[in-house]
Tab-separated table of N, CA and C in Angstrom:
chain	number	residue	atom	x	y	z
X	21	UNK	N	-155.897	66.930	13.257
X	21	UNK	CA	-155.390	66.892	14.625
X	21	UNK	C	-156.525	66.754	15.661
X	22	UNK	N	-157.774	67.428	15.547
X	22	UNK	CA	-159.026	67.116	16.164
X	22	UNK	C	-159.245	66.151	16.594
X	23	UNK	N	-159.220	65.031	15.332
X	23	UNK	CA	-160.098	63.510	15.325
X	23	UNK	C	-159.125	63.029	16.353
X	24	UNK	N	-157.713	63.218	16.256
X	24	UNK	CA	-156.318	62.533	16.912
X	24	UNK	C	-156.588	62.471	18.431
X	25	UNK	N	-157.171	64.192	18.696
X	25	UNK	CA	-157.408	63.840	20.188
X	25	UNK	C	-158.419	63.453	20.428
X	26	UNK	N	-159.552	63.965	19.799
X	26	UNK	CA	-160.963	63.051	20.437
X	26	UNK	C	-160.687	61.264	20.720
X	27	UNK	N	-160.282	60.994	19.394
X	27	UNK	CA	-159.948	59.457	19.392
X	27	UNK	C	-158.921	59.221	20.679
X	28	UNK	N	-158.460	59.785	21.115
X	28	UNK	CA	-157.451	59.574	22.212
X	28	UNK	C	-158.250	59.720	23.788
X	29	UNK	N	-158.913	61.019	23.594
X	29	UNK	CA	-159.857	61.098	24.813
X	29	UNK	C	-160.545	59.901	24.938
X	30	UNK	N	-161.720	59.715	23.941
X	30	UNK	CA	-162.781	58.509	24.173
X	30	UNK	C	-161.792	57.395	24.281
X	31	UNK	N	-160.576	57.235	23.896
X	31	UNK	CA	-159.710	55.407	24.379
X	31	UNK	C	-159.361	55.565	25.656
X	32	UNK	N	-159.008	56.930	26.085
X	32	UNK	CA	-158.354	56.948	27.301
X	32	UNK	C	-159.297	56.660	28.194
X	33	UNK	N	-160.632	57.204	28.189
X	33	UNK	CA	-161.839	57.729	28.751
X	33	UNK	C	-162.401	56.010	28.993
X	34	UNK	N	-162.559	55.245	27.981
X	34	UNK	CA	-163.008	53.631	27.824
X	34	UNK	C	-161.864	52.679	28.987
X	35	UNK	N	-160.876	53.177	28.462
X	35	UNK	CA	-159.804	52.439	29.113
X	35	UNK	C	-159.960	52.349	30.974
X	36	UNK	N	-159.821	53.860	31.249
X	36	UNK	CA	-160.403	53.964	32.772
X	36	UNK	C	-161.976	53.625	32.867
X	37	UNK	N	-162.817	53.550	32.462
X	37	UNK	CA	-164.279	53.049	32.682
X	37	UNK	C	-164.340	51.865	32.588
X	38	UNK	N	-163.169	50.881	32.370
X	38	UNK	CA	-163.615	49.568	32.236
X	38	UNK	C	-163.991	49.166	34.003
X	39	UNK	N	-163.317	50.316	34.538
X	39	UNK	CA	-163.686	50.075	36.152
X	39	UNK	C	-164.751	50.954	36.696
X	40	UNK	N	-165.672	50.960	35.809
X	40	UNK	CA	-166.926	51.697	35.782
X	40	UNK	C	-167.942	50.444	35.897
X	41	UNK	N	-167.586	49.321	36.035
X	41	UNK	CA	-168.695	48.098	36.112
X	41	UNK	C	-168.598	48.039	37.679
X	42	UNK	N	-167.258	48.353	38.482
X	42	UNK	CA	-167.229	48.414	39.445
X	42	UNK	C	-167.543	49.559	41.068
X	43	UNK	N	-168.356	49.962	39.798
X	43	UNK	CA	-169.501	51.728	40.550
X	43	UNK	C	-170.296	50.778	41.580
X	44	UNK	N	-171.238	49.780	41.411
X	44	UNK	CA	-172.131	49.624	42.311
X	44	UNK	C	-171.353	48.994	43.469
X	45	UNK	N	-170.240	48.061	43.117
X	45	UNK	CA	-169.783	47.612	44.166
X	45	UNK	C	-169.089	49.007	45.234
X	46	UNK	N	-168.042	49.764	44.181
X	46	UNK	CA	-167.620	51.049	44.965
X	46	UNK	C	-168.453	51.429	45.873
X	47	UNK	N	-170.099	51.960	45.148
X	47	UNK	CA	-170.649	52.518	45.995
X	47	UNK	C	-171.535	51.954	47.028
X	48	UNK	N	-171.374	50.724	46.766
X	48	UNK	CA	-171.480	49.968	48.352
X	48	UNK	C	-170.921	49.641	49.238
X	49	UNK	N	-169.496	50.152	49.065
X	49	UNK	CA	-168.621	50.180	49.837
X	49	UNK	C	-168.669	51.857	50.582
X	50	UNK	N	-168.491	52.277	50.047
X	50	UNK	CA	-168.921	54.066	50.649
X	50	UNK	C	-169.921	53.925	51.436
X	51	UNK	N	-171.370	53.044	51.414
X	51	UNK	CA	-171.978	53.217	52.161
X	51	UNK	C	-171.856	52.838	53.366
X	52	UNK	N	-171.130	51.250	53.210
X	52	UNK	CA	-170.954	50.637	54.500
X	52	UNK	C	-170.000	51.268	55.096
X	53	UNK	N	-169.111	51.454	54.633
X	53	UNK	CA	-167.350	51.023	55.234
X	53	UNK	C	-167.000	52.469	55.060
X	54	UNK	N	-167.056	53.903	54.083
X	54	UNK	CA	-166.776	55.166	54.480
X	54	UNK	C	-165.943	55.212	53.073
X	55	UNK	N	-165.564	56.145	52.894
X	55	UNK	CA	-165.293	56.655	51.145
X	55	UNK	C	-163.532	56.489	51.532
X	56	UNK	N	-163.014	56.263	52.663
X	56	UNK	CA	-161.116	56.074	52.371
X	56	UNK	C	-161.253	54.782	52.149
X	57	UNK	N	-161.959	53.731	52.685
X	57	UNK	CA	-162.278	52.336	52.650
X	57	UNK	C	-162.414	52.038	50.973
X	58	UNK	N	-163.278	52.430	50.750
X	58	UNK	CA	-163.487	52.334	49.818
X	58	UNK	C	-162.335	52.933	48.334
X	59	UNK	N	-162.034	53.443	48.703
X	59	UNK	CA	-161.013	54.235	47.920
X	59	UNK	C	-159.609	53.252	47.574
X	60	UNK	N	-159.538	53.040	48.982
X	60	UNK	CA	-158.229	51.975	48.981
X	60	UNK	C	-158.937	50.605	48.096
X	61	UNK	N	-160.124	50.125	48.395
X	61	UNK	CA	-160.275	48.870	47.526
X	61	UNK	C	-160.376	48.948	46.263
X	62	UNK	N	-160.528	50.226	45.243
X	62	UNK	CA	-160.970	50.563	44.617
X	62	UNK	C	-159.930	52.144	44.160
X	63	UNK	N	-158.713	52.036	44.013
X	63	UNK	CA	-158.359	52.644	43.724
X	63	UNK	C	-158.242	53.678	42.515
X	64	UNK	N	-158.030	52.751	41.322
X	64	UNK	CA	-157.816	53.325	39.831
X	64	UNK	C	-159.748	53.798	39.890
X	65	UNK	N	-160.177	53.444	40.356
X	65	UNK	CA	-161.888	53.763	39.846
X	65	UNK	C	-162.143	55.406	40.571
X	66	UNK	N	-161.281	55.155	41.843
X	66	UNK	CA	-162.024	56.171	43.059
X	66	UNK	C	-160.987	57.566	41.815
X	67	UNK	N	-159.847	57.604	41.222
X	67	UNK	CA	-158.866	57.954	40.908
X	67	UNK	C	-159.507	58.909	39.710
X	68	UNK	N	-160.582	57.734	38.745
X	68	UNK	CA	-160.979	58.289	37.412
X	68	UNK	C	-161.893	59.220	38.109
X	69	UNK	N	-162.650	59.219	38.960
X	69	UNK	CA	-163.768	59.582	39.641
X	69	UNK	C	-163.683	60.719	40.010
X	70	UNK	N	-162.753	61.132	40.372
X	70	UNK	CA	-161.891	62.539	40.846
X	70	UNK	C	-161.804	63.705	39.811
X	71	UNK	N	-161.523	63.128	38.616
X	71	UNK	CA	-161.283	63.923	37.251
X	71	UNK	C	-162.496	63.732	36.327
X	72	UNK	N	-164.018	62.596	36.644
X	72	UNK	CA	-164.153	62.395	35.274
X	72	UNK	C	-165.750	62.910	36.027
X	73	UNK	N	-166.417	64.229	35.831
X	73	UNK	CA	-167.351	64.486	36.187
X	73	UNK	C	-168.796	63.849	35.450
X	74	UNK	N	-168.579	63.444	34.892
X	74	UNK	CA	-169.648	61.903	34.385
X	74	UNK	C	-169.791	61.035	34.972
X	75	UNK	N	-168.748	60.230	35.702
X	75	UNK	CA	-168.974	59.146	36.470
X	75	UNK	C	-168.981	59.454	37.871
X	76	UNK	N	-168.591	60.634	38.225
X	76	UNK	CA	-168.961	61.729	39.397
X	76	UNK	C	-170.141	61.730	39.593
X	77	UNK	N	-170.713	62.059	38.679
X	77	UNK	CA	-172.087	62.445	38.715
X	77	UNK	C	-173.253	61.088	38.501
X	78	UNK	N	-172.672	60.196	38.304
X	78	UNK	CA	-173.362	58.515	38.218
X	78	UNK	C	-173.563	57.779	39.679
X	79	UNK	N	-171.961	58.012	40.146
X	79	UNK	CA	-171.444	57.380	41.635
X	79	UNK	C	-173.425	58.129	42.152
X	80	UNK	N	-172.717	59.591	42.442
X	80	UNK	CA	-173.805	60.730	43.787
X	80	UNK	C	-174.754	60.068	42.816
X	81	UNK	N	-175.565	59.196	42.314
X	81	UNK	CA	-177.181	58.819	41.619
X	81	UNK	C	-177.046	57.349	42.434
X	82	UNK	N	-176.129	56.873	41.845
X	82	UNK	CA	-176.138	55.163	43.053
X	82	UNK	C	-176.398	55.608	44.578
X	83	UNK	N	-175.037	56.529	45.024
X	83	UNK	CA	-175.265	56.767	46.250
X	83	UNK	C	-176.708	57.283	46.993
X	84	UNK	N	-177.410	58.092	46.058
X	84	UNK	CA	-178.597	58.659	46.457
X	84	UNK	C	-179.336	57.529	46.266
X	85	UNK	N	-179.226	56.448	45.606
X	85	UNK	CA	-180.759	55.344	45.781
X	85	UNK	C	-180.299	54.385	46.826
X	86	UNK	N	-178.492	54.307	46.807
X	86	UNK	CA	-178.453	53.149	48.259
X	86	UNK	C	-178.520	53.971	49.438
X	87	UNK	N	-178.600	54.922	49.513
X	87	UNK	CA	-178.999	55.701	51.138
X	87	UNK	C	-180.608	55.676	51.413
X	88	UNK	N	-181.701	55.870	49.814
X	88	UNK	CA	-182.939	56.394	50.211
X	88	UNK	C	-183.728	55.814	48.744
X	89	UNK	N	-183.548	54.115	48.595
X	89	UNK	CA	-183.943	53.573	47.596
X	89	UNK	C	-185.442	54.300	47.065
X	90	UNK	N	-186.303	54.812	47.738
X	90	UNK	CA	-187.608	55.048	48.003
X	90	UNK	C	-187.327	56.558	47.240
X	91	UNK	N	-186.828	57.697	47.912
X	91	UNK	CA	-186.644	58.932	47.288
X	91	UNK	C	-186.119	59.262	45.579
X	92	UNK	N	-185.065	58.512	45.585
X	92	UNK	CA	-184.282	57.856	44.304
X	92	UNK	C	-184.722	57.662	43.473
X	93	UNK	N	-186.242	56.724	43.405
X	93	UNK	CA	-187.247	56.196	42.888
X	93	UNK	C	-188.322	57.023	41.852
């Protein structure tokens, strides 16, 4: 029963990250345009983002090099 859910987590988990290619664009949209802006263009991504503290924690690393490419660095 283990393998059943892991295997289910990591498909579910792949399935929503396929809009994980669309992080840099997201988070160039947050910078310009403000995080509801962005949210609306980018819905199912802003959505996984909420629940999936991995790609939580990827977004705030983009966001910190497009605010302060230099600090980031």
């Amino acid at each position: 029963p283990d393998k059943l859910l892991t295997r289910f987590v990591t498909l579910h988990h792949e399935l929503e990250a396929h809009e994980y290619e669309n992080m840099g664009a997201y988070a160039e949209l947050i910078v310009a345009k403000g995080q509801e802006e962005a949210d609306k263009h980018f819905p199912i991504l802003a959505e996984h983002i909420k629940r999936c503290s991995s790609c939580k924690s990827t977004l705030e690393e983009v966001l910190a090099f497009l605010n302060d490419p230099e600090e980031a660095g």
